[in-house]
mmCIF file of C-alpha atoms and ligand atoms in Angstrom:
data_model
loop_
_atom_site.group_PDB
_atom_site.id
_atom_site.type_symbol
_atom_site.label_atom_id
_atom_site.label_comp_id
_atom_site.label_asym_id
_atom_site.label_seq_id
_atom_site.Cartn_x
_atom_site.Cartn_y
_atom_site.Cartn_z
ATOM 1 C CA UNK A 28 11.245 -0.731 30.760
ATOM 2 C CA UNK A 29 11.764 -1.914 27.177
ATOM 3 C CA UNK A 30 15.799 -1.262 26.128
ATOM 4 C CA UNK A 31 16.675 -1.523 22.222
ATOM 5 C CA UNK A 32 20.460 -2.761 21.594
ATOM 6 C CA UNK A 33 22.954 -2.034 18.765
ATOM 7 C CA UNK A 34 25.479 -4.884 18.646
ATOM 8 C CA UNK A 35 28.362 -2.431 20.110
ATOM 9 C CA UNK A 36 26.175 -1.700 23.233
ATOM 10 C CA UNK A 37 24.959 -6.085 23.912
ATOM 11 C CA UNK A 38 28.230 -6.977 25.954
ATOM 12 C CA UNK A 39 27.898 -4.734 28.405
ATOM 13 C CA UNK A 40 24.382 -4.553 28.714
ATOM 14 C CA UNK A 41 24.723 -7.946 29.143
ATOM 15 C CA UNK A 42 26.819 -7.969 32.482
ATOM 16 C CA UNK A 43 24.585 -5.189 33.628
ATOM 17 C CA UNK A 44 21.471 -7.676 33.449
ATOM 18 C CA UNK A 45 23.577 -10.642 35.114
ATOM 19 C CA UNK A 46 24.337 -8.403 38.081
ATOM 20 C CA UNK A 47 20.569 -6.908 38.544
ATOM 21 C CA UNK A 48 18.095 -8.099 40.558
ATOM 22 C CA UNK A 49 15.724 -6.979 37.900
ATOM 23 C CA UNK A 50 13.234 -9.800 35.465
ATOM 24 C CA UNK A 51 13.677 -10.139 32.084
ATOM 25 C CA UNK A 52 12.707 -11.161 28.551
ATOM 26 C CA UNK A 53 15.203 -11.237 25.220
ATOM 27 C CA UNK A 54 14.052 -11.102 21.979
ATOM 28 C CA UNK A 55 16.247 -10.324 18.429
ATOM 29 C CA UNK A 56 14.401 -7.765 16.234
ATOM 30 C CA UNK A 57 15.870 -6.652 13.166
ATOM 31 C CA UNK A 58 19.408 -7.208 13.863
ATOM 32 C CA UNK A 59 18.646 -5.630 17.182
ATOM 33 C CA UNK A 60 18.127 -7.249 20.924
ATOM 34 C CA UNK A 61 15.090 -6.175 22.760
ATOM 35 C CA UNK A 62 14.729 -6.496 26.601
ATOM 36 C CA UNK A 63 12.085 -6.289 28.656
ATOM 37 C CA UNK A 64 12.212 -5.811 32.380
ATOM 38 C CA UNK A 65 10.226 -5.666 35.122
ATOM 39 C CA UNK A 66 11.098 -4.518 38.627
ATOM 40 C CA UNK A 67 14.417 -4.928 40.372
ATOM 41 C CA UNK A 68 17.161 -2.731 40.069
ATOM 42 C CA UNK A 69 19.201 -2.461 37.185
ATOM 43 C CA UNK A 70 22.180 0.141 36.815
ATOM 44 C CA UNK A 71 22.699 1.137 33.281
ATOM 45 C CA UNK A 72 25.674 3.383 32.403
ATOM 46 C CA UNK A 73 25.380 3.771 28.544
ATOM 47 C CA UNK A 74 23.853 6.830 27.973
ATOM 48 C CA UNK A 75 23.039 5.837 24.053
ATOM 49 C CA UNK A 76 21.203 2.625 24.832
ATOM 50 C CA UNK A 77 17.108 3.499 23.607
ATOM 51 C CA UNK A 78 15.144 2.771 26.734
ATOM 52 C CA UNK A 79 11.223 3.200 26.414
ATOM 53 C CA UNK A 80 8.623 2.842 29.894
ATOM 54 C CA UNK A 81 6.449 0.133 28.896
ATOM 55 C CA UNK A 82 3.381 1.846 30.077
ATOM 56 C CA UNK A 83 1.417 0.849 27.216
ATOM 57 C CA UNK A 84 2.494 3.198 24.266
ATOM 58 C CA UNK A 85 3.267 1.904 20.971
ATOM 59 C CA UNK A 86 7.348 1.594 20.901
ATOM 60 C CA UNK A 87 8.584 -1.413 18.749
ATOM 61 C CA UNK A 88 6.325 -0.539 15.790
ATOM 62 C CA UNK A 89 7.326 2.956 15.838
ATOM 63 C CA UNK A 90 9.292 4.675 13.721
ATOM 64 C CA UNK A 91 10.873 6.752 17.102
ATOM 65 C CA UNK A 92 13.311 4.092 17.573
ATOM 66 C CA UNK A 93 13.509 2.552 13.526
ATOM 67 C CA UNK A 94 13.527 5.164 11.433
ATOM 68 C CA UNK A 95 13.868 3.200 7.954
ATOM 69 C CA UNK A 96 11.566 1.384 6.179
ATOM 70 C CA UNK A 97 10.929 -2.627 7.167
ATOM 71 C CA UNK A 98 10.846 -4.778 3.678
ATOM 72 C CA UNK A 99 8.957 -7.938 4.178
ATOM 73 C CA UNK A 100 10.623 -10.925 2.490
ATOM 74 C CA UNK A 101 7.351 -13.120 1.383
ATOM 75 C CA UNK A 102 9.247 -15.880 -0.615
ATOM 76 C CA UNK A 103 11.423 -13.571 -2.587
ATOM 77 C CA UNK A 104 8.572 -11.148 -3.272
ATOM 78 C CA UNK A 105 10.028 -7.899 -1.063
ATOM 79 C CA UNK A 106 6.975 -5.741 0.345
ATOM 80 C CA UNK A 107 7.808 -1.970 1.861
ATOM 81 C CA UNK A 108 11.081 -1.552 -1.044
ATOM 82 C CA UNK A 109 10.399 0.584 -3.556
ATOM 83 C CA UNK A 110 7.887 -1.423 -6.093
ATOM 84 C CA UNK A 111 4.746 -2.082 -4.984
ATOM 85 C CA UNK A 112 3.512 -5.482 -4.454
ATOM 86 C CA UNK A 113 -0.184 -6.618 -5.793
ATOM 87 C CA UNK A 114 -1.740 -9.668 -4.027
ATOM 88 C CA UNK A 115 -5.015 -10.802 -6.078
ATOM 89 C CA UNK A 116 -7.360 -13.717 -6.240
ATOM 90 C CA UNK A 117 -10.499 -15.246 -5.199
ATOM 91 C CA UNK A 118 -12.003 -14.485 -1.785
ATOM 92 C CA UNK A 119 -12.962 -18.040 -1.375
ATOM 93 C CA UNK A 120 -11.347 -21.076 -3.168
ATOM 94 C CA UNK A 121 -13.992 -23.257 -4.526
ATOM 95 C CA UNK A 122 -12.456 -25.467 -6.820
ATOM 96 C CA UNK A 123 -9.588 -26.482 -8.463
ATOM 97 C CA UNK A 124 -11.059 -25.120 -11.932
ATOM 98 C CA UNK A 125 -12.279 -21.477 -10.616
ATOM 99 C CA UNK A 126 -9.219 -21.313 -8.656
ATOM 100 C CA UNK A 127 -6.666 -22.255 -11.669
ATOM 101 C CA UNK A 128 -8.555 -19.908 -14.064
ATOM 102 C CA UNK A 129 -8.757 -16.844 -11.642
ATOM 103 C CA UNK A 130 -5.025 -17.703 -10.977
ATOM 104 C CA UNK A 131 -3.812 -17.439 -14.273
ATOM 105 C CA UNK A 132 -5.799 -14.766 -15.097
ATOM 106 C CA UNK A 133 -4.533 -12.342 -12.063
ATOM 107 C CA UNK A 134 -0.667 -13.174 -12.839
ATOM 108 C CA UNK A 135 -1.203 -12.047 -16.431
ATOM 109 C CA UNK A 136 -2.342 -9.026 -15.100
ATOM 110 C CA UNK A 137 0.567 -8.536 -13.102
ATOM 111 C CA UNK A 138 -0.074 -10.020 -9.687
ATOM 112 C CA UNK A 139 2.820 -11.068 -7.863
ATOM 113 C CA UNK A 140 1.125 -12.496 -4.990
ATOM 114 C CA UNK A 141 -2.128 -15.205 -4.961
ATOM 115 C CA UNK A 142 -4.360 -14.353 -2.064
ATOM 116 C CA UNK A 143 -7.498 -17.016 -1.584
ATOM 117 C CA UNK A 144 -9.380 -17.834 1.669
ATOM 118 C CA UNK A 145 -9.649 -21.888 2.612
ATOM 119 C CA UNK A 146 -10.878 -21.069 5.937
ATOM 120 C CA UNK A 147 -13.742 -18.431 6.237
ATOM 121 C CA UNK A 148 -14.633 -16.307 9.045
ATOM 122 C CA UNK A 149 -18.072 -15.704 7.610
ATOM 123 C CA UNK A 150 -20.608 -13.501 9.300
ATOM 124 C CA UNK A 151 -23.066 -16.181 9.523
ATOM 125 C CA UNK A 152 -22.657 -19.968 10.338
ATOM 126 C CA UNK A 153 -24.769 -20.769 7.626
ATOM 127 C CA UNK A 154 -22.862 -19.260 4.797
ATOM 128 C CA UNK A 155 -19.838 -21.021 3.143
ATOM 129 C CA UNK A 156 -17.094 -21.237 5.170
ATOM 130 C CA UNK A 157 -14.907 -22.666 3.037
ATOM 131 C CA UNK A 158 -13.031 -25.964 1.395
ATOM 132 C CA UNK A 159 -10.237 -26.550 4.291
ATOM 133 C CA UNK A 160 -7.338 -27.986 4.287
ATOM 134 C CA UNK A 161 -8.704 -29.335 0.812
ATOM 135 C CA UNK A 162 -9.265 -25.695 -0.573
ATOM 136 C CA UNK A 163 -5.551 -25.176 1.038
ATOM 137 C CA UNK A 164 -3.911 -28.000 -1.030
ATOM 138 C CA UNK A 165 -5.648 -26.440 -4.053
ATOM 139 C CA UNK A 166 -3.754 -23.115 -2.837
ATOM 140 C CA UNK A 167 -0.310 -24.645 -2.256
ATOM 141 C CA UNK A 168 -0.541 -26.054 -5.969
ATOM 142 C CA UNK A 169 -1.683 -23.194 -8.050
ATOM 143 C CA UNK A 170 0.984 -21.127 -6.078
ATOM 144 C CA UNK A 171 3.842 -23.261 -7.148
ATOM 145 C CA UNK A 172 2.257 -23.579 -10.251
ATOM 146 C CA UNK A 173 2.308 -20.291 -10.990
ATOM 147 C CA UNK A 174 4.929 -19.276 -9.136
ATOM 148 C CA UNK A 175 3.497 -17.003 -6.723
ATOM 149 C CA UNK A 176 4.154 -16.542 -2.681
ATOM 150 C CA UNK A 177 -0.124 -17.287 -1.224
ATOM 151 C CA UNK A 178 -1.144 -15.709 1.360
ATOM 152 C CA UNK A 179 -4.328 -17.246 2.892
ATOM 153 C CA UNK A 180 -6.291 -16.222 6.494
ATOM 154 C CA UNK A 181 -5.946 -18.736 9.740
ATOM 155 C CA UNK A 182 -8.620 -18.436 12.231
ATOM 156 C CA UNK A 183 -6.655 -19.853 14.911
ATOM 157 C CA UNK A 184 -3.402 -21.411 16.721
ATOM 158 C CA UNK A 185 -3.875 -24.951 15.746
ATOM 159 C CA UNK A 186 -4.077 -23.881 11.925
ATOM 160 C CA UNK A 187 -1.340 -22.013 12.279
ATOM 161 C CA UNK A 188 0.656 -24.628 14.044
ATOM 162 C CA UNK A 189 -0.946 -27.240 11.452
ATOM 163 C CA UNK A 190 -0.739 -25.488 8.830
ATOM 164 C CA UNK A 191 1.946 -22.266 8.739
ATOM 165 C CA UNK A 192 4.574 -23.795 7.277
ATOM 166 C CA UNK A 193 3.439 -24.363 4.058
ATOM 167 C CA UNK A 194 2.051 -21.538 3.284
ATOM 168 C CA UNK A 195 4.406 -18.245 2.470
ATOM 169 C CA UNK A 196 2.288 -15.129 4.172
ATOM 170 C CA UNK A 197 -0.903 -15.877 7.139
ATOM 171 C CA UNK A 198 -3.171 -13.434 7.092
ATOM 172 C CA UNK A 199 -5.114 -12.388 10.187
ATOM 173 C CA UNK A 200 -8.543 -11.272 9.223
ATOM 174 C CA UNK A 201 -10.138 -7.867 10.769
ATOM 175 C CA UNK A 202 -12.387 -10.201 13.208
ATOM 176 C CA UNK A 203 -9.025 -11.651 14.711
ATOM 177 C CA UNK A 204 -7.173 -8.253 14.816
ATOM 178 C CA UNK A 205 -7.524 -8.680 18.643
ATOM 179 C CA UNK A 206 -7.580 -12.365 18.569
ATOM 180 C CA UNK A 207 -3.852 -11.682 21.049
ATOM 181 C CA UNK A 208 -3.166 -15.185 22.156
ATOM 182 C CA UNK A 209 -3.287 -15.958 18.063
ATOM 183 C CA UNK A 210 -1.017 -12.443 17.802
ATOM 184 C CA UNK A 211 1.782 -13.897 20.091
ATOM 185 C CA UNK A 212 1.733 -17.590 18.770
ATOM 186 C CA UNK A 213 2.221 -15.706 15.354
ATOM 187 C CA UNK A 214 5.100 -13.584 17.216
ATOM 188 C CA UNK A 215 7.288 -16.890 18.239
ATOM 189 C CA UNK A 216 6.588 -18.815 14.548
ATOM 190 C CA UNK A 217 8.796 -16.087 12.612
ATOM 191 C CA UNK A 218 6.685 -16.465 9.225
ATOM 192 C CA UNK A 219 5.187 -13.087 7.351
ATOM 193 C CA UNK A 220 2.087 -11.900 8.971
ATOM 194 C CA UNK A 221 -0.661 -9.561 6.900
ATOM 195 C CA UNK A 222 -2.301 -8.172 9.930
ATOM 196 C CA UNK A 223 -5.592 -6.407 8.914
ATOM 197 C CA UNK A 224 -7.027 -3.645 11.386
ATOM 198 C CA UNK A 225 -9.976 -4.765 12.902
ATOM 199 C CA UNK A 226 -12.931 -2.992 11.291
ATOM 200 C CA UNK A 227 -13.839 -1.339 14.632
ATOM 201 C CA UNK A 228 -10.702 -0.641 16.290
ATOM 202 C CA UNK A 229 -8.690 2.618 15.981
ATOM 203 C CA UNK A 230 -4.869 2.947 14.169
ATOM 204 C CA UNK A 231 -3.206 2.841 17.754
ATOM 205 C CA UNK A 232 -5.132 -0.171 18.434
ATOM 206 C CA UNK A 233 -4.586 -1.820 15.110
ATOM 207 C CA UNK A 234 -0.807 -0.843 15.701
ATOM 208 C CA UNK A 235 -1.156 -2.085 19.055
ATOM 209 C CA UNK A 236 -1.780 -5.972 17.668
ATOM 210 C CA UNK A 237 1.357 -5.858 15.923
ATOM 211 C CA UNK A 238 3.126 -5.273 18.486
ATOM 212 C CA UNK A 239 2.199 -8.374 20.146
ATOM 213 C CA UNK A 240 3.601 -10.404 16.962
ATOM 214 C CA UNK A 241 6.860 -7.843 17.259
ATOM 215 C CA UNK A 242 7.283 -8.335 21.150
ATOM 216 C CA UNK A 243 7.267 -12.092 20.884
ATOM 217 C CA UNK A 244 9.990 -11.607 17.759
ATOM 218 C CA UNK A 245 8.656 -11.746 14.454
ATOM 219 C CA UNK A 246 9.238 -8.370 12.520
ATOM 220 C CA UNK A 247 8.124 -10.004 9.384
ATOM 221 C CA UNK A 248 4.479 -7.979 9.639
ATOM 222 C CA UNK A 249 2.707 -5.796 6.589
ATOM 223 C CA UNK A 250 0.084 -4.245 8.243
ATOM 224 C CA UNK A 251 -3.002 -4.608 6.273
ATOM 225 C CA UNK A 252 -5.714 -1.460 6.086
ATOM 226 C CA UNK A 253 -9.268 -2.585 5.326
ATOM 227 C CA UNK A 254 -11.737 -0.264 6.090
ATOM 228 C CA UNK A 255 -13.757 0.225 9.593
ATOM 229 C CA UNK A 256 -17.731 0.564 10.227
ATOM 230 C CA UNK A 257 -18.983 3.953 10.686
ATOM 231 C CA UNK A 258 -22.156 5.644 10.256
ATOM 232 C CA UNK A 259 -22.102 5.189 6.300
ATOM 233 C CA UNK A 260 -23.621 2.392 4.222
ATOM 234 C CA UNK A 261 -23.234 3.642 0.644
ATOM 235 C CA UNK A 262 -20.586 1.662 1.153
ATOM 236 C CA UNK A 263 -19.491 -1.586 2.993
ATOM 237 C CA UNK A 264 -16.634 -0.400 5.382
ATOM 238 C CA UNK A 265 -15.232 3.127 5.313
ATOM 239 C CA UNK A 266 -11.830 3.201 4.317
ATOM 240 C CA UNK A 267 -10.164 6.698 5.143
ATOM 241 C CA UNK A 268 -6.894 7.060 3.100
ATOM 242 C CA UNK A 269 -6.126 9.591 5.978
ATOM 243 C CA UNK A 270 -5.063 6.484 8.549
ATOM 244 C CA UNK A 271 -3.250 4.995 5.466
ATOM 245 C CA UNK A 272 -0.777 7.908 5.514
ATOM 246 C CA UNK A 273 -1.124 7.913 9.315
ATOM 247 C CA UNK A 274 0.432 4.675 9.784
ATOM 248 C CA UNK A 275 3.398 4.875 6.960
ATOM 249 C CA UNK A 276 4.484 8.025 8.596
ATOM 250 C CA UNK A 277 4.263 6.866 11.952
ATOM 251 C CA UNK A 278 5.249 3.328 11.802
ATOM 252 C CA UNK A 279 8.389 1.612 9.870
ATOM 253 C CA UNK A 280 6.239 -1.018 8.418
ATOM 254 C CA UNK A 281 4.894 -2.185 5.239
ATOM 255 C CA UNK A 282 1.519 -0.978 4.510
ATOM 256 C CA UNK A 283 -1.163 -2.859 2.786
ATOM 257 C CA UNK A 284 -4.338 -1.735 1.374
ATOM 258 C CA UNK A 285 -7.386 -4.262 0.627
ATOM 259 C CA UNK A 286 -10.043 -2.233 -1.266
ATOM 260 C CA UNK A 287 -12.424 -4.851 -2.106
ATOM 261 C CA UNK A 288 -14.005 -5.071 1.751
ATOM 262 C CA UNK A 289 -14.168 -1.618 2.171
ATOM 263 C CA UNK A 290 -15.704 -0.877 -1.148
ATOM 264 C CA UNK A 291 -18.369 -3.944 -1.315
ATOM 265 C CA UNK A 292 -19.230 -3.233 -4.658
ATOM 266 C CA UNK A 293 -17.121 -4.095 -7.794
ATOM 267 C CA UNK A 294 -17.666 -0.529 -8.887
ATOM 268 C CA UNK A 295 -15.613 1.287 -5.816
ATOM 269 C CA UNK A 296 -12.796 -1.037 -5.778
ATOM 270 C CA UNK A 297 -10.374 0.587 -8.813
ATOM 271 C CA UNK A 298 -10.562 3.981 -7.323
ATOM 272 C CA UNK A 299 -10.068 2.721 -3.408
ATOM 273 C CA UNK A 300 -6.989 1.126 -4.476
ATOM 274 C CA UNK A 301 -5.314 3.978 -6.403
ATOM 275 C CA UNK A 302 -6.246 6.325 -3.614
ATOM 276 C CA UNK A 303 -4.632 4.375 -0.936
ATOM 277 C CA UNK A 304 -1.735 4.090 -2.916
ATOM 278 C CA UNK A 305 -1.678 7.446 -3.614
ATOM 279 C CA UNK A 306 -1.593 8.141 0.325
ATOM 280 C CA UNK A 307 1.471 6.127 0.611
ATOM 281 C CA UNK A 308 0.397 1.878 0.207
ATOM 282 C CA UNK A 309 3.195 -0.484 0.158
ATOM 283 C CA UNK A 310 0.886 -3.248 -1.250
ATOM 284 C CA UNK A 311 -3.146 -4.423 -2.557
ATOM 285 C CA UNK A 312 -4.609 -7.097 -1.735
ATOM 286 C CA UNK A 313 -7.597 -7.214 -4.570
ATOM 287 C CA UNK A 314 -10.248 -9.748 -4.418
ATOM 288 C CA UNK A 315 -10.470 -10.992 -8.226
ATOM 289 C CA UNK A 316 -12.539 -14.343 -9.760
ATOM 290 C CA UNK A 317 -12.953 -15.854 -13.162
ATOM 291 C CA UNK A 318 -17.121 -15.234 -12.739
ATOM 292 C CA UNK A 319 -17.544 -13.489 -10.034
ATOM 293 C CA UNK A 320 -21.755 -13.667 -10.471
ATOM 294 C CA UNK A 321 -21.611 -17.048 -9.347
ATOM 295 C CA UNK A 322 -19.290 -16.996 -6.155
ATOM 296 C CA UNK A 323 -19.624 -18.515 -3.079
ATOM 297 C CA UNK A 324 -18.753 -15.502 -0.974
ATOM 298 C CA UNK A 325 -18.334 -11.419 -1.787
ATOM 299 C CA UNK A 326 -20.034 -11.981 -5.202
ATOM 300 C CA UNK A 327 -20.273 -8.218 -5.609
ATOM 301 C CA UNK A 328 -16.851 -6.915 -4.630
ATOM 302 C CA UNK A 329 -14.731 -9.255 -6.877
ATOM 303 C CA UNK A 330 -13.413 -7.798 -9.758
ATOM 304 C CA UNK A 331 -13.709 -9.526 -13.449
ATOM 305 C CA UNK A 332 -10.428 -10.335 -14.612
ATOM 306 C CA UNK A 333 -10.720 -7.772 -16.955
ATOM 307 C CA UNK A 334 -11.671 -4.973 -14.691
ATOM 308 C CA UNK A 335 -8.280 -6.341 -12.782
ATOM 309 C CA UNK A 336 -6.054 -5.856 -15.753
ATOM 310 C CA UNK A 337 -7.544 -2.448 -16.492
ATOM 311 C CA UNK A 338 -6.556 -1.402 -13.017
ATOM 312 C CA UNK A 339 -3.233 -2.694 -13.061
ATOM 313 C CA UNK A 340 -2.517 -0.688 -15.981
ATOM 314 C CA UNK A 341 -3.560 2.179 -14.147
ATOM 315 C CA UNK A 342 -1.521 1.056 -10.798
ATOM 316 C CA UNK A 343 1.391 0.619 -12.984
ATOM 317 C CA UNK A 344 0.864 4.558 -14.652
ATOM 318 C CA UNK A 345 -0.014 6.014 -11.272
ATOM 319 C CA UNK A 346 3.155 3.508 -9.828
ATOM 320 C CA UNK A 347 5.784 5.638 -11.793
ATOM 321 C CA UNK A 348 3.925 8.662 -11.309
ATOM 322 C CA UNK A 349 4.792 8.251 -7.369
ATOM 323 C CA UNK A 350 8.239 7.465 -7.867
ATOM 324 C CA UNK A 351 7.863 3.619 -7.816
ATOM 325 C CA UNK A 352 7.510 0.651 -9.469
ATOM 326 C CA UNK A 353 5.514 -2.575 -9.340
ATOM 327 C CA UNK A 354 6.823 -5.564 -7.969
ATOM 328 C CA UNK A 355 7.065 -8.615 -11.233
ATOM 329 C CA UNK A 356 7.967 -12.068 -10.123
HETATM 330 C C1 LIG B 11 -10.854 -11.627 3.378
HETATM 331 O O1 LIG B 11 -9.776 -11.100 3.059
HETATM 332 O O2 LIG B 11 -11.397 -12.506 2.713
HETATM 333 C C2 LIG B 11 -11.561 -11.159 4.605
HETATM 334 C C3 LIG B 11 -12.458 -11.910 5.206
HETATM 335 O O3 LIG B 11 -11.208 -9.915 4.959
HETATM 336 P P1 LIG B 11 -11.521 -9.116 6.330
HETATM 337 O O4 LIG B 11 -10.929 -9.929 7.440
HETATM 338 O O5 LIG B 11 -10.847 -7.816 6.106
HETATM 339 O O6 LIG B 11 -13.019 -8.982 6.431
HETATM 340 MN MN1 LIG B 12 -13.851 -11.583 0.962
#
């Protein structure tokens, strides 16, 4: 049984638990505590106190027991509020130079986030997979440089322990979306989480691996849509807008939306983006590179700067049309 606690109700609760014969776990989630038991007996008088089976449903990402909206802090850059937060930048940092041009380039567009992948989870061990902890330092600087939270992909626990800390949002890429012993470790370490869905995995599944990072006591997760495979190849992934407003109506957290994998072609990515804000996105993550022709990885998804400032005008029109604004640093 999972049992959700408003301060008022803890006390007694508390004396209950002492008394039972029942075994427990604690965690604090949003100002809340969360127990989980397992068999025993344990009398409960409050009638008021949420208590949820734990056979297996979705509970603590739900919006049945937290109705209002989560807002991610990433650094001071607040994701699920009212403005809507753009991540952008290179799939792949390659070098100090292409990663300080594409940099500068996104935040005069309006970026408030820099988004660039150090350690690749390519398809093939033969393609690029990355500069490391090197491409990671380059990261860390151009962030502070230009003052903008990064948000950059670990593959696994020892990054994360290595490496977490010093950077402001991990990202868990769609082939680690069921990666769960990297799902709890990311659960204890408290930092923001982007979690994308894993490309073949349905929304109850993809909500499913948050709630391993929620049920170890991290609420600090935007949950990231990118696409899944299906049947269709005109373009890379299929991203159906339809799961986007499935999960902000369903779940209380922030919702990302990365167009770039889904569309695979430069061409697709402008109007993927301002559909899945249209069906309710908290957040983009847009793949963007000073010369995108030459790069080491997803040469034909990553917009031109220019093609990125054209569609941030139109995220900022279509922004106010919906009621919102767009996050600026
Ligand atoms: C990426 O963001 O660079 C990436 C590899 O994305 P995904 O995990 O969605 O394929
Ligand atoms: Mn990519």
């Amino acid at each position: 049984m999972i049992f959700i606690l408003e301060t008022s109700q803890i006390p007694e609760f508390r004396e209950s638990i002492s008394l039972s014969t029942c075994s427990y776990r604690k965690i604090d989630l949003y100002d809340r505590e969360v127990y989980f038991t397992w068999g025993g007996e344990l009398e409960i008088e409050d009638k008021d106190i949420i208590r949820i089976p734990s056979d297996g449903r979705l509970v603590l990402s739900s919006r049945s027991w937290k109705e209002e909206d989560t807002v991610v802090d990433v650094s001071g850059v607040k994701i699920g509020g009212k403005d809507i937060v753009v991540a952008a930048g290179p799939c792949s940092v390659e070098s100090e130079d292409q990663l300080e041009e594409t940099a500068k380039e996104v935040k005069r567009a309006g970026a408030s986030m820099l988004r660039g992948g150090v350690f690749k989870p390519r398809t093939s061990p033969y393609s690029f997979q990355g500069l490391g902890v090197k491409g990671l330092e380059m990261l860390i600087e151009a962030g502070q440089e230009m003052e903008m939270p990064i948000v950059t992909e670990i593959l696994d626990i020892e990054a994360a322990r290595n490496h977490g800390n010093k950077i402001d949002m991990i990202q868990v890429g769609s082939r680690n979306g069921q990666n769960y012993p990297l799902l709890r470790y990311l659960g204890t370490s408290g930092k923001p989480v982007l979690l994308k869905n894993g490309m073949g995995n349905t929304v109850d599944e993809w909500l499913s691996s948050s709630e391993y990072i929620l049920s170890n006591g991290n609420g600090n997760v935007v949950i990231c849509y990118r696409g899944v495979r299906s049947f269709e190849s005109g373009t890379r992934f299929s991203m159906d807008i339809g799961s986007i407003a499935n999960v902000k109506m369903h779940s209380h957290l922030p919702v990302a939306a990365d167009p770039s994998h889904p569309a695979g072609k430069r061409k697709y990515v402008e109007n993927l983006a301002l559909g899945a804000l249209a069906a309710g996105a908290d957040m983009l993550e847009i793949e963007v590179h000073a010369n995108p022709e030459t790069a080491l990885s997803d040469k034909d998804q990553q917009l031109h700067p220019n093609e990125f400032a054209s569609l941030m005008n139109k995220v900022r029109k279509l922004s106010e049309a919906l009621g919102r604004g767009v996050w600026k640093n």
